Amino acid sequence: MKNQLIITNLSKELPDDPALLTQHMEYFKNLAENGKFLLVGTGDFNGIGGIYVAVTSNEEAKVIIQNEPLFLGGYMNYTITEIDVVFSYPGLEELLK
């Protein structure tokens, strides 16, 4: 199955706006709970994050990210690439709990 990998990058410093960050987290949480986002994560590397998305087209992934609150506010850029999972660790689900 082909899926999409979205790499996000903050394009400017986030404001001190707890409501905006709550909207961002709720948007991502909703997509994860509804099976669109398989993995979502950030790292301590200059605002870059990654999302492994369970959609079949680049266009569907674009629609998802272009409706994201940080993107709409001009705080986030993104790159989308199609990915084929060739191998995965059999215990991945257990590790992610």
Short mmCIF file of N, CA and C in Angstrom, two decimals:
data_model
loop_
_atom_site.label_atom_id
_atom_site.label_comp_id
_atom_site.label_asym_id
_atom_site.label_seq_id
_atom_site.Cartn_x
_atom_site.Cartn_y
_atom_site.Cartn_z
N MET A 1 0.83 -1.18 0.00
CA MET A 1 0.00 0.00 0.00
C MET A 1 0.88 1.24 0.00
N LYS A 2 0.57 2.17 -0.87
CA LYS A 2 1.31 3.44 -0.89
C LYS A 2 0.63 4.41 0.06
N ASN A 3 1.42 5.09 0.84
CA ASN A 3 0.93 6.12 1.74
C ASN A 3 1.77 7.36 1.51
N GLN A 4 1.45 8.39 2.23
CA GLN A 4 2.15 9.65 2.09
C GLN A 4 2.90 9.97 3.37
N LEU A 5 4.06 10.56 3.21
CA LEU A 5 4.84 11.04 4.34
C LEU A 5 4.88 12.56 4.24
N ILE A 6 4.40 13.23 5.30
CA ILE A 6 4.42 14.69 5.33
C ILE A 6 5.52 15.12 6.29
N ILE A 7 6.43 15.93 5.79
CA ILE A 7 7.46 16.53 6.63
C ILE A 7 7.06 17.99 6.82
N THR A 8 6.90 18.38 8.08
CA THR A 8 6.50 19.76 8.38
C THR A 8 7.70 20.54 8.92
N ASN A 9 7.66 21.83 8.71
CA ASN A 9 8.73 22.70 9.17
C ASN A 9 8.13 24.04 9.55
N LEU A 10 8.43 24.51 10.75
CA LEU A 10 7.95 25.83 11.15
C LEU A 10 8.62 26.89 10.28
N SER A 11 7.82 27.81 9.76
CA SER A 11 8.36 28.84 8.88
C SER A 11 8.60 30.16 9.62
N LYS A 12 8.02 30.27 10.80
CA LYS A 12 8.29 31.44 11.65
C LYS A 12 7.98 31.06 13.09
N GLU A 13 8.46 31.86 14.00
CA GLU A 13 8.29 31.57 15.42
C GLU A 13 6.80 31.57 15.78
N LEU A 14 6.42 30.58 16.59
CA LEU A 14 5.03 30.49 17.02
C LEU A 14 4.72 31.58 18.04
N PRO A 15 3.51 32.13 17.98
CA PRO A 15 3.13 33.13 18.98
C PRO A 15 2.82 32.45 20.31
N ASP A 16 2.79 33.22 21.35
CA ASP A 16 2.39 32.71 22.66
C ASP A 16 0.87 32.68 22.69
N ASP A 17 0.31 31.67 22.02
CA ASP A 17 -1.14 31.57 21.84
C ASP A 17 -1.58 30.14 22.14
N PRO A 18 -1.91 29.86 23.41
CA PRO A 18 -2.31 28.50 23.77
C PRO A 18 -3.49 27.97 22.96
N ALA A 19 -4.42 28.84 22.56
CA ALA A 19 -5.58 28.40 21.78
C ALA A 19 -5.15 27.87 20.42
N LEU A 20 -4.19 28.51 19.78
CA LEU A 20 -3.70 28.06 18.47
C LEU A 20 -3.04 26.68 18.60
N LEU A 21 -2.21 26.51 19.62
CA LEU A 21 -1.56 25.21 19.81
C LEU A 21 -2.57 24.12 20.15
N THR A 22 -3.61 24.47 20.90
CA THR A 22 -4.68 23.51 21.20
C THR A 22 -5.39 23.10 19.92
N GLN A 23 -5.70 24.07 19.07
CA GLN A 23 -6.35 23.76 17.78
C GLN A 23 -5.48 22.83 16.94
N HIS A 24 -4.19 23.12 16.90
CA HIS A 24 -3.23 22.30 16.16
C HIS A 24 -3.24 20.86 16.68
N MET A 25 -3.12 20.70 17.99
CA MET A 25 -3.08 19.36 18.59
C MET A 25 -4.40 18.63 18.41
N GLU A 26 -5.51 19.30 18.56
CA GLU A 26 -6.83 18.67 18.38
C GLU A 26 -7.03 18.25 16.93
N TYR A 27 -6.59 19.06 15.98
CA TYR A 27 -6.70 18.71 14.57
C TYR A 27 -5.93 17.43 14.27
N PHE A 28 -4.69 17.36 14.75
CA PHE A 28 -3.87 16.17 14.52
C PHE A 28 -4.43 14.96 15.27
N LYS A 29 -4.87 15.16 16.50
CA LYS A 29 -5.43 14.07 17.31
C LYS A 29 -6.66 13.47 16.63
N ASN A 30 -7.53 14.32 16.11
CA ASN A 30 -8.73 13.86 15.42
C ASN A 30 -8.37 13.00 14.20
N LEU A 31 -7.40 13.45 13.43
CA LEU A 31 -6.98 12.69 12.25
C LEU A 31 -6.35 11.35 12.64
N ALA A 32 -5.60 11.34 13.73
CA ALA A 32 -5.00 10.09 14.20
C ALA A 32 -6.08 9.13 14.69
N GLU A 33 -7.02 9.65 15.46
CA GLU A 33 -8.09 8.79 15.99
C GLU A 33 -9.01 8.25 14.90
N ASN A 34 -9.07 8.95 13.76
CA ASN A 34 -9.89 8.49 12.65
C ASN A 34 -9.11 7.71 11.60
N GLY A 35 -7.86 7.35 11.94
CA GLY A 35 -7.09 6.47 11.08
C GLY A 35 -6.38 7.12 9.91
N LYS A 36 -6.41 8.43 9.80
CA LYS A 36 -5.71 9.10 8.70
C LYS A 36 -4.22 9.26 8.99
N PHE A 37 -3.88 9.56 10.25
CA PHE A 37 -2.49 9.68 10.65
C PHE A 37 -2.09 8.40 11.36
N LEU A 38 -1.10 7.71 10.83
CA LEU A 38 -0.61 6.49 11.45
C LEU A 38 0.44 6.78 12.50
N LEU A 39 1.31 7.73 12.22
CA LEU A 39 2.35 8.17 13.15
C LEU A 39 2.50 9.67 13.02
N VAL A 40 2.64 10.35 14.13
CA VAL A 40 2.90 11.79 14.14
C VAL A 40 3.97 12.03 15.18
N GLY A 41 4.97 12.81 14.85
CA GLY A 41 6.00 13.08 15.83
C GLY A 41 6.78 14.33 15.51
N THR A 42 7.41 14.85 16.55
CA THR A 42 8.29 15.99 16.40
C THR A 42 9.61 15.63 17.05
N GLY A 43 10.57 16.42 16.82
CA GLY A 43 11.86 16.20 17.44
C GLY A 43 12.44 17.52 17.88
N ASP A 44 13.51 17.46 18.56
CA ASP A 44 14.18 18.67 19.02
C ASP A 44 15.16 19.11 17.94
N PHE A 45 14.62 19.38 16.77
CA PHE A 45 15.48 19.76 15.66
C PHE A 45 14.82 20.87 14.84
N ASN A 46 14.79 22.05 15.44
CA ASN A 46 14.37 23.28 14.77
C ASN A 46 12.96 23.24 14.19
N GLY A 47 12.01 22.68 14.89
CA GLY A 47 10.61 22.75 14.48
C GLY A 47 10.21 21.82 13.36
N ILE A 48 11.01 20.81 13.07
CA ILE A 48 10.66 19.86 12.02
C ILE A 48 9.88 18.71 12.62
N GLY A 49 8.84 18.28 11.93
CA GLY A 49 8.04 17.15 12.37
C GLY A 49 7.76 16.22 11.21
N GLY A 50 7.23 15.07 11.51
CA GLY A 50 6.90 14.11 10.47
C GLY A 50 5.57 13.45 10.75
N ILE A 51 4.81 13.18 9.68
CA ILE A 51 3.51 12.54 9.80
C ILE A 51 3.43 11.46 8.73
N TYR A 52 3.20 10.23 9.17
CA TYR A 52 2.97 9.14 8.22
C TYR A 52 1.47 9.03 8.06
N VAL A 53 0.97 9.28 6.87
CA VAL A 53 -0.45 9.47 6.62
C VAL A 53 -1.03 8.30 5.83
N ALA A 54 -2.18 7.80 6.27
CA ALA A 54 -2.85 6.69 5.59
C ALA A 54 -3.85 7.24 4.58
N VAL A 55 -3.34 7.84 3.53
CA VAL A 55 -4.17 8.28 2.41
C VAL A 55 -3.51 7.78 1.14
N THR A 56 -4.27 7.68 0.09
CA THR A 56 -3.74 7.06 -1.12
C THR A 56 -3.23 8.06 -2.15
N SER A 57 -3.41 9.36 -1.91
CA SER A 57 -2.94 10.31 -2.91
C SER A 57 -2.26 11.50 -2.26
N ASN A 58 -1.37 12.09 -3.02
CA ASN A 58 -0.69 13.30 -2.60
C ASN A 58 -1.71 14.42 -2.41
N GLU A 59 -2.72 14.47 -3.27
CA GLU A 59 -3.74 15.51 -3.20
C GLU A 59 -4.52 15.43 -1.90
N GLU A 60 -4.88 14.22 -1.45
CA GLU A 60 -5.60 14.06 -0.19
C GLU A 60 -4.73 14.53 0.98
N ALA A 61 -3.45 14.21 0.94
CA ALA A 61 -2.54 14.67 1.98
C ALA A 61 -2.44 16.19 1.99
N LYS A 62 -2.41 16.82 0.81
CA LYS A 62 -2.36 18.28 0.72
C LYS A 62 -3.59 18.91 1.35
N VAL A 63 -4.76 18.37 1.07
CA VAL A 63 -5.99 18.92 1.64
C VAL A 63 -5.94 18.86 3.16
N ILE A 64 -5.46 17.74 3.69
CA ILE A 64 -5.36 17.58 5.14
C ILE A 64 -4.44 18.65 5.74
N ILE A 65 -3.26 18.81 5.19
CA ILE A 65 -2.28 19.71 5.81
C ILE A 65 -2.63 21.18 5.54
N GLN A 66 -3.28 21.47 4.41
CA GLN A 66 -3.63 22.85 4.10
C GLN A 66 -4.79 23.37 4.96
N ASN A 67 -5.45 22.49 5.69
CA ASN A 67 -6.50 22.89 6.62
C ASN A 67 -6.02 22.89 8.07
N GLU A 68 -4.75 22.68 8.28
CA GLU A 68 -4.17 22.61 9.61
C GLU A 68 -3.98 24.03 10.15
N PRO A 69 -4.34 24.29 11.42
CA PRO A 69 -4.29 25.65 11.95
C PRO A 69 -2.93 26.36 11.85
N LEU A 70 -1.83 25.67 12.06
CA LEU A 70 -0.52 26.34 11.95
C LEU A 70 -0.21 26.70 10.50
N PHE A 71 -0.61 25.84 9.57
CA PHE A 71 -0.42 26.15 8.15
C PHE A 71 -1.28 27.35 7.76
N LEU A 72 -2.55 27.33 8.18
CA LEU A 72 -3.45 28.43 7.85
C LEU A 72 -2.95 29.76 8.41
N GLY A 73 -2.28 29.72 9.55
CA GLY A 73 -1.73 30.93 10.16
C GLY A 73 -0.39 31.36 9.59
N GLY A 74 0.14 30.59 8.64
CA GLY A 74 1.42 30.93 8.04
C GLY A 74 2.63 30.53 8.86
N TYR A 75 2.44 29.64 9.84
CA TYR A 75 3.54 29.23 10.72
C TYR A 75 4.23 27.95 10.27
N MET A 76 3.67 27.24 9.30
CA MET A 76 4.19 25.93 8.93
C MET A 76 4.24 25.76 7.43
N ASN A 77 5.33 25.17 6.95
CA ASN A 77 5.46 24.71 5.57
C ASN A 77 5.48 23.20 5.60
N TYR A 78 5.37 22.57 4.46
CA TYR A 78 5.38 21.11 4.43
C TYR A 78 5.90 20.60 3.09
N THR A 79 6.34 19.36 3.12
CA THR A 79 6.71 18.60 1.93
C THR A 79 5.99 17.26 2.03
N ILE A 80 5.45 16.79 0.93
CA ILE A 80 4.77 15.50 0.91
C ILE A 80 5.47 14.60 -0.10
N THR A 81 5.71 13.37 0.31
CA THR A 81 6.30 12.38 -0.59
C THR A 81 5.57 11.06 -0.43
N GLU A 82 5.41 10.35 -1.53
CA GLU A 82 4.78 9.03 -1.49
C GLU A 82 5.79 8.03 -0.93
N ILE A 83 5.31 7.10 -0.13
CA ILE A 83 6.21 6.13 0.48
C ILE A 83 5.59 4.74 0.41
N ASP A 84 6.41 3.78 0.08
CA ASP A 84 6.04 2.37 0.12
C ASP A 84 6.72 1.76 1.34
N VAL A 85 5.94 1.21 2.23
CA VAL A 85 6.55 0.52 3.37
C VAL A 85 6.91 -0.88 2.90
N VAL A 86 8.18 -1.17 2.88
CA VAL A 86 8.67 -2.47 2.43
C VAL A 86 8.80 -3.41 3.61
N PHE A 87 9.31 -2.90 4.70
CA PHE A 87 9.48 -3.70 5.91
C PHE A 87 9.03 -2.87 7.11
N SER A 88 8.53 -3.54 8.10
CA SER A 88 8.27 -2.88 9.38
C SER A 88 8.48 -3.90 10.49
N TYR A 89 8.80 -3.40 11.63
CA TYR A 89 9.02 -4.25 12.79
C TYR A 89 7.70 -4.88 13.21
N PRO A 90 7.64 -6.20 13.35
CA PRO A 90 6.38 -6.86 13.71
C PRO A 90 5.78 -6.36 15.02
N GLY A 91 6.58 -5.88 15.94
CA GLY A 91 6.08 -5.40 17.22
C GLY A 91 5.89 -3.90 17.27
N LEU A 92 5.80 -3.25 16.12
CA LEU A 92 5.71 -1.79 16.08
C LEU A 92 4.52 -1.26 16.89
N GLU A 93 3.38 -1.85 16.74
CA GLU A 93 2.19 -1.38 17.46
C GLU A 93 2.42 -1.40 18.98
N GLU A 94 3.04 -2.45 19.46
CA GLU A 94 3.30 -2.56 20.90
C GLU A 94 4.31 -1.50 21.35
N LEU A 95 5.32 -1.23 20.53
CA LEU A 95 6.33 -0.23 20.89
C LEU A 95 5.74 1.17 20.99
N LEU A 96 4.71 1.46 20.19
CA LEU A 96 4.14 2.79 20.13
C LEU A 96 3.13 3.08 21.23
N LYS A 97 2.82 2.10 22.06
CA LYS A 97 1.85 2.32 23.14
C LYS A 97 2.45 3.15 24.24
#
